[in-house]
mmCIF file of C-alpha atoms in Angstrom:
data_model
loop_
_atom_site.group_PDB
_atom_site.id
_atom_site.type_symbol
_atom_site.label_atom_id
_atom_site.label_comp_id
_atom_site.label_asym_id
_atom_site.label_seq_id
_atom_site.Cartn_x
_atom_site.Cartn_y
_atom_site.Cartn_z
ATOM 1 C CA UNK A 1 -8.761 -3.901 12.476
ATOM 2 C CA UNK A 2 -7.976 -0.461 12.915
ATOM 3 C CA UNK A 3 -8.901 2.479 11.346
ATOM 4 C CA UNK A 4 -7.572 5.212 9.507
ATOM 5 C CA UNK A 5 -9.050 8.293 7.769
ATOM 6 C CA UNK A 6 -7.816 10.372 5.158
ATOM 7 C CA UNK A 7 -9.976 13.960 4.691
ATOM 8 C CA UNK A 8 -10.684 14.929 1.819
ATOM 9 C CA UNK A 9 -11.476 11.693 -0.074
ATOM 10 C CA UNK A 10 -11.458 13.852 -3.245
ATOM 11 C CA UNK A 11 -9.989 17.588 -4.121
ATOM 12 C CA UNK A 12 -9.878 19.824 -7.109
ATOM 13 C CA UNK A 13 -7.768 22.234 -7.075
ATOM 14 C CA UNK A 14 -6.335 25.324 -9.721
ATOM 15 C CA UNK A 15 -2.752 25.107 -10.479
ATOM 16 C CA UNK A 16 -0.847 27.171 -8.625
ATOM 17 C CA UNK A 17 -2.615 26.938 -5.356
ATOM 18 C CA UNK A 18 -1.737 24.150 -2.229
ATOM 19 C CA UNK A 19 -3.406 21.373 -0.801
ATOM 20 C CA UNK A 20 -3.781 20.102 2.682
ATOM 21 C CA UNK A 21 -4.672 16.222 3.276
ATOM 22 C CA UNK A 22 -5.066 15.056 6.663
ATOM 23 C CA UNK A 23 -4.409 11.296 7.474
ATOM 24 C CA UNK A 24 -5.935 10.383 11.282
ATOM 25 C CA UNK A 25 -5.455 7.156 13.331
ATOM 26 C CA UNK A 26 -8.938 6.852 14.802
ATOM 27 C CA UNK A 27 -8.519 3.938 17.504
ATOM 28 C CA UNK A 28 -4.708 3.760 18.078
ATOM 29 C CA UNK A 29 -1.695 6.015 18.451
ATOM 30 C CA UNK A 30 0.266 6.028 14.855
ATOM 31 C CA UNK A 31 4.510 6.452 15.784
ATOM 32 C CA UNK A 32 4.984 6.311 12.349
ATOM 33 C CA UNK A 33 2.994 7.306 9.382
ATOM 34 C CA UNK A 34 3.034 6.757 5.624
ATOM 35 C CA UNK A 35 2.374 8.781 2.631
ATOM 36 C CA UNK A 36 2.100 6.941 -0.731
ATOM 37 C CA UNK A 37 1.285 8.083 -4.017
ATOM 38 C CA UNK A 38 -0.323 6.207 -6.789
ATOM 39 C CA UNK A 39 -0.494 6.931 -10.623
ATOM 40 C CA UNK A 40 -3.057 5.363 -12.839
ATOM 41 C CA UNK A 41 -2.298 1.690 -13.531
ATOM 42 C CA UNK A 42 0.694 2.167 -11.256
ATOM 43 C CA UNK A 43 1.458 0.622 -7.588
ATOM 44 C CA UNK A 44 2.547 2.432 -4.795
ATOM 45 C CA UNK A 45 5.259 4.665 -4.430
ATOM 46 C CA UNK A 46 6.438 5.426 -1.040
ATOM 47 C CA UNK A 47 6.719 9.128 -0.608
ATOM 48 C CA UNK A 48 7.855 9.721 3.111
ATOM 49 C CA UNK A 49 7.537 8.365 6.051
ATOM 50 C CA UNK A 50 6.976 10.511 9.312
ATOM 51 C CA UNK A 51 7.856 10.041 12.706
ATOM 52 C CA UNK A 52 5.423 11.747 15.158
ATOM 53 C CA UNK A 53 7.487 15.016 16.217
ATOM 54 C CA UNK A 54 10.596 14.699 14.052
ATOM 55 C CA UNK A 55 10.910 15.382 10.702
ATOM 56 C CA UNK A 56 9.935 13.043 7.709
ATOM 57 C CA UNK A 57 12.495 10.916 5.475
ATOM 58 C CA UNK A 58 11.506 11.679 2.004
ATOM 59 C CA UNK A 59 12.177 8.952 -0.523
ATOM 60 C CA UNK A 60 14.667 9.693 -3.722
ATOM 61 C CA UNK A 61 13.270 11.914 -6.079
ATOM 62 C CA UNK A 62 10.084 13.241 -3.810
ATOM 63 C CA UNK A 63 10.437 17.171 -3.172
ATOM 64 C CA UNK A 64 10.549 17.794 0.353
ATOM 65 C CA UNK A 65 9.837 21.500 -0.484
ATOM 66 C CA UNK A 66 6.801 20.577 -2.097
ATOM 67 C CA UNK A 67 5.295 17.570 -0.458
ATOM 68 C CA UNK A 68 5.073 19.134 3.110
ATOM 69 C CA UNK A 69 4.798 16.782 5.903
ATOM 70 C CA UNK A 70 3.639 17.520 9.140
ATOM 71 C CA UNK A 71 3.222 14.423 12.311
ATOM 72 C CA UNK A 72 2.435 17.187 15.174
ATOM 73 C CA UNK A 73 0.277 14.301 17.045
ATOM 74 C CA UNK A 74 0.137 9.989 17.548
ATOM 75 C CA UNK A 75 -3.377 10.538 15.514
ATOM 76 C CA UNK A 76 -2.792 13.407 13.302
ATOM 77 C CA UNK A 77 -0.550 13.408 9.307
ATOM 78 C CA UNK A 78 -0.826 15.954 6.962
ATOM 79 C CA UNK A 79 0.680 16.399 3.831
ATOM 80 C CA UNK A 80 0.719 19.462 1.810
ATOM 81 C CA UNK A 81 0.790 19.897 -1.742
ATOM 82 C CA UNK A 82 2.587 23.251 -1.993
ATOM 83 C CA UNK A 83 1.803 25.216 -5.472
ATOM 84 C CA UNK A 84 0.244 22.165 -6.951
ATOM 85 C CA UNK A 85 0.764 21.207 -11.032
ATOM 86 C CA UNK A 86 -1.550 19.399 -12.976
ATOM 87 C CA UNK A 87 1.604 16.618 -13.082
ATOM 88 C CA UNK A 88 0.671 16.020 -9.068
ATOM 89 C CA UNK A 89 -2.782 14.728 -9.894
ATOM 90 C CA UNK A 90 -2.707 11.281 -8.406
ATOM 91 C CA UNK A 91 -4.664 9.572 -5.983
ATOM 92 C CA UNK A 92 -2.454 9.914 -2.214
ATOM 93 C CA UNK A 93 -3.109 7.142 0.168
ATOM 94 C CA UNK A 94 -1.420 7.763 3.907
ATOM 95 C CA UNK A 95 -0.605 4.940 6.119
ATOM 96 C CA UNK A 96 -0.221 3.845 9.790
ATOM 97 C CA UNK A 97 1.491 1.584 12.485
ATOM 98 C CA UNK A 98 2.420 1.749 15.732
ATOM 99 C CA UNK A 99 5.495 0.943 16.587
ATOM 100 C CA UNK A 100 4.267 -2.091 19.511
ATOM 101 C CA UNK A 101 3.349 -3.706 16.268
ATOM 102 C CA UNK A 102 5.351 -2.806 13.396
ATOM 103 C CA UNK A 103 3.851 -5.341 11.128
ATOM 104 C CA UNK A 104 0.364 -4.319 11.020
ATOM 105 C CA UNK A 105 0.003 -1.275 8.903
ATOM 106 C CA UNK A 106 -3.664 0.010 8.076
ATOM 107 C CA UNK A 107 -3.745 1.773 5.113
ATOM 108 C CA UNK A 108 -6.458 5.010 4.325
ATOM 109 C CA UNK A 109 -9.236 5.363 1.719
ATOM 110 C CA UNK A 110 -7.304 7.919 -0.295
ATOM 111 C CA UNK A 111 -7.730 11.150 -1.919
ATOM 112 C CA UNK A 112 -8.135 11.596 -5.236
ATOM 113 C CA UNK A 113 -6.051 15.044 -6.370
ATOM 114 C CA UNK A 114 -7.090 16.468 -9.508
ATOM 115 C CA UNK A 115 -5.110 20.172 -10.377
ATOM 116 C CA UNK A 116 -6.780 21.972 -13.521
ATOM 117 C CA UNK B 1 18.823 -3.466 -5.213
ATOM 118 C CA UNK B 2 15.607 -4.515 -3.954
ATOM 119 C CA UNK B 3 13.272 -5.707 -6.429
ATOM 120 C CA UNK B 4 9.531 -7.549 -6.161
ATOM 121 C CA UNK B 5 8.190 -9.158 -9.444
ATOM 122 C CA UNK B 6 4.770 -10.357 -9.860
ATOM 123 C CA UNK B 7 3.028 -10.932 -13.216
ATOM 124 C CA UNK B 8 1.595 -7.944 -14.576
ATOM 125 C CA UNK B 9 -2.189 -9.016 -15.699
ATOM 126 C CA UNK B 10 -3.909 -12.923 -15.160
ATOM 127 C CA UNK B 11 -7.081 -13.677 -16.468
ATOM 128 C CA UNK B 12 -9.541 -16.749 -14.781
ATOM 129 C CA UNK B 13 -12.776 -17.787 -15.136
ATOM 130 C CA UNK B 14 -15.597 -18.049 -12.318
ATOM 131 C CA UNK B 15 -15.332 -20.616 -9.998
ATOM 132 C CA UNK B 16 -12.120 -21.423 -10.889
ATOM 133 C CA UNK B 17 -8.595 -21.216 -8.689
ATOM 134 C CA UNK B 18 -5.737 -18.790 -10.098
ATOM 135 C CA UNK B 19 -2.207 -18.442 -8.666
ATOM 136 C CA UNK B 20 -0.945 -15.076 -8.238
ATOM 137 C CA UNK B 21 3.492 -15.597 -7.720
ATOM 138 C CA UNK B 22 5.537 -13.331 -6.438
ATOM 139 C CA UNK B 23 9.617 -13.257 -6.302
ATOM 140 C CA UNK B 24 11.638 -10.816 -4.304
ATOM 141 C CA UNK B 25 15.193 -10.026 -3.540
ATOM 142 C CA UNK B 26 15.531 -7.518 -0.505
ATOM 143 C CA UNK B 27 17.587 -6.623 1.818
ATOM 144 C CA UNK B 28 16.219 -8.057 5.088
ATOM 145 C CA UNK B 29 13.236 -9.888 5.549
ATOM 146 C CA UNK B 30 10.655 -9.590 8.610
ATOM 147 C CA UNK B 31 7.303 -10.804 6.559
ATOM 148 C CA UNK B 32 5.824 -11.136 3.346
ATOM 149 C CA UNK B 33 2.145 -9.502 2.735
ATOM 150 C CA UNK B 34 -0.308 -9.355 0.378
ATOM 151 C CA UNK B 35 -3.060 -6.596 0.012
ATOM 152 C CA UNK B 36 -6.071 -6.625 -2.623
ATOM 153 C CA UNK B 37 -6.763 -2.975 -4.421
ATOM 154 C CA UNK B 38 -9.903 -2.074 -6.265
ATOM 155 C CA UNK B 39 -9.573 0.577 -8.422
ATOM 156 C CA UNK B 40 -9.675 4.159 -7.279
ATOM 157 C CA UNK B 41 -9.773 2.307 -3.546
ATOM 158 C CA UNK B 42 -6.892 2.145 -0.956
ATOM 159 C CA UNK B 43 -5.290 -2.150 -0.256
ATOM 160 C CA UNK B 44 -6.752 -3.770 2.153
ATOM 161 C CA UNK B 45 -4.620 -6.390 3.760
ATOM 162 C CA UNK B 46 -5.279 -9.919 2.837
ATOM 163 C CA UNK B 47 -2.133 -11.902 4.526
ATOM 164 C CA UNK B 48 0.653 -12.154 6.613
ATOM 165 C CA UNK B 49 3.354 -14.909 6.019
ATOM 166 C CA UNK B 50 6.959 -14.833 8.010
ATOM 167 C CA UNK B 51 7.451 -18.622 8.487
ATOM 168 C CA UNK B 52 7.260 -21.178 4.730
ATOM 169 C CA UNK B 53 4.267 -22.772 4.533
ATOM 170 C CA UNK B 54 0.698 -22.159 3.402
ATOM 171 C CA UNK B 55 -1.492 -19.946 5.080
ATOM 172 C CA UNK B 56 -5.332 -20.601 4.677
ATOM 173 C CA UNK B 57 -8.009 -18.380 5.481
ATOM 174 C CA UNK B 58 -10.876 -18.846 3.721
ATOM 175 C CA UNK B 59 -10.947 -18.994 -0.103
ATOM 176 C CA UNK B 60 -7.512 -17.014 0.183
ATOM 177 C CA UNK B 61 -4.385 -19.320 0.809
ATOM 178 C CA UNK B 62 -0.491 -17.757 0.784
ATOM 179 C CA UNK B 63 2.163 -19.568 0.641
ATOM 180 C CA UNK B 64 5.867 -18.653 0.884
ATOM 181 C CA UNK B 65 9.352 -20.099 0.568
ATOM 182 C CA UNK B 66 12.194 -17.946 2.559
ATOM 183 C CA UNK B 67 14.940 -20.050 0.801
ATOM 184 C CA UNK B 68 13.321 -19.792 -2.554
ATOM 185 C CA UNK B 69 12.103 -15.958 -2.277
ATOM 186 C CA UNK B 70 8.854 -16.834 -3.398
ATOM 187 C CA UNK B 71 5.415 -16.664 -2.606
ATOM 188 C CA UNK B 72 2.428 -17.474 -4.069
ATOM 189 C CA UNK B 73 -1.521 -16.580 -3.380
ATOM 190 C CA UNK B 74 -4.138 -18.878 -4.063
ATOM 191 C CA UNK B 75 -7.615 -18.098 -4.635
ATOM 192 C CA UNK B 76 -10.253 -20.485 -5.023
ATOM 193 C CA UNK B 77 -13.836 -20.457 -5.841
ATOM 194 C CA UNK B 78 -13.393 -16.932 -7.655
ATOM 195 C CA UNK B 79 -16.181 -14.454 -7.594
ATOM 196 C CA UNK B 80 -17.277 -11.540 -10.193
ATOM 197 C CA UNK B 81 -15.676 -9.513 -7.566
ATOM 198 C CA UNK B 82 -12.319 -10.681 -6.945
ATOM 199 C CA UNK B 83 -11.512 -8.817 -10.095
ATOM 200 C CA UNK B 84 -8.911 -6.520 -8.232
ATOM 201 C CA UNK B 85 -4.634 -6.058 -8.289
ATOM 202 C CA UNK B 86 -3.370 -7.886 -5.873
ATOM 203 C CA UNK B 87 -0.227 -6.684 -4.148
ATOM 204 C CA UNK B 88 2.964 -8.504 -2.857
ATOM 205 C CA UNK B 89 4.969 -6.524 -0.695
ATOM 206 C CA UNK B 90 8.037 -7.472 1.652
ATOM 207 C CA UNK B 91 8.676 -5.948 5.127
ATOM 208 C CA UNK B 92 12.381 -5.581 4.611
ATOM 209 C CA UNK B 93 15.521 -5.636 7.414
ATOM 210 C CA UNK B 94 14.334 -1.586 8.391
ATOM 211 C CA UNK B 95 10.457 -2.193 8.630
ATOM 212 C CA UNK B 96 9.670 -0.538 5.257
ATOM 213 C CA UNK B 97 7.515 -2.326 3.037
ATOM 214 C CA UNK B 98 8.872 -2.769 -0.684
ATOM 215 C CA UNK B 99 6.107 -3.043 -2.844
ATOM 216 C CA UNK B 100 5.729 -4.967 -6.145
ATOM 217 C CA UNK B 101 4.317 -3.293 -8.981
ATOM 218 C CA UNK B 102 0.645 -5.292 -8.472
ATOM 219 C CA UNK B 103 -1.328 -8.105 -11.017
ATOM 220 C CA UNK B 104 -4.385 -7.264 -12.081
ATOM 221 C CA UNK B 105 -7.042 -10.062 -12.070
ATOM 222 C CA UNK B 106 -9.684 -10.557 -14.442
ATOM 223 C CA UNK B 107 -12.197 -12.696 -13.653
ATOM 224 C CA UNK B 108 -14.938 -13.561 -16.641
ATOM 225 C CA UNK B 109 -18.187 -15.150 -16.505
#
């Protein structure tokens, strides 16, 4: 299948500060891309969803301030924690299709957020 | 409203089969998945079901009922490391997946 990277796969950071995650489509060209987050013991909650070169459609309740999404490229997510709390430690999984076949979406490893 | 329910937490024994059900209300429906997720590790896709019927692939069988909104995933011959939650999620009318909140199987010697 295809493959999808997610850099860093783990990230400490000091409250206050942001945090940059980069999602990448290695062998196919992602139209859209997803950002999930993931609480311990919890499933997935869809943050956003981004469209390469338009803005993203945040889901209820998700801060569009502070979860900063950015689809520049076909191969290329990032999402930005912006002034990071120790409530946004969670593990943040991104996700990708293409939209020639919108059922086959290949998820990330992860990154694990911790904020001290 | 949308809503996915699977069981929260199944326990099986080694070598045995377990039945993982899933029921969902949504609006739309264009496919039924489910994903396997180790802990502190991303899903990974297991299967793919858009017509009813049962869906085997190896010790992994889905099955799912349109009329019914039900599915179901079978796995036989279980293994020390099929201890994982297991996912149902439903491609809805807009090409979102809804997600159920996960089971978490435990497998014992």
């Amino acid at each position: 299948g295809a493959v999808v990277s997610q850099h860093p796969s783990w990230v400490i950071c000091k409250s206050g500060t942001s945090v940059k995650i980069e999602c990448r489509s290695l062998d196919f060209q992602a139209t859209t891309m997803f950002w999930y987050r993931q609480f311990p013991k919890q499933s997935l909650m869809l943050m956003a969803t981004s469209n390469e070169g338009s803005k993203a459609t945040y889901e209820q309740g998700v801060e569009k301030d502070k979860f900063l999404i950015n689809h520049a490229s076909l191969t290329l997510s990032t999402l930005t924690v912006t002034s990071a709390h120790p409530e946004d430690s969670s593990f943040y999984i991104c996700s990708a299709r293409s939209d020639s076949y919108v059922h086959e979406q290949y998820f990330g490893p992860g990154t694990r957020l911790t904020v001290t | 409203g949308q809503n996915i329910d699977q069981p929260t937490e199944m326990t099986a024994t080694e070598g045995a089969i377990v039945q993982i059900n899933c029921t969902y209300q949504t609006s739309g429906f264009n496919g039924l998945f489910w994903y396997q997720q180790h802990a502190g590790e991303a899903p990974t896709f297991l299967s793919y079901n858009v017509l009813d019927g049962l869906e085997e692939k190896g010790r992994f069988s889905s099955f799912l009922s349109r009329s019914k909104g039900y599915s179901y995933l079978l796995l036989k011959e279980l293994q020390m490391k099929d201890s994982a939650s297991y996912l149902c999620a439903v491609m809805d009318s807009n090409y979102q997946l809804i997600w159920g909140a996960g089971t978490k199987l435990i497998i014992k010697p």
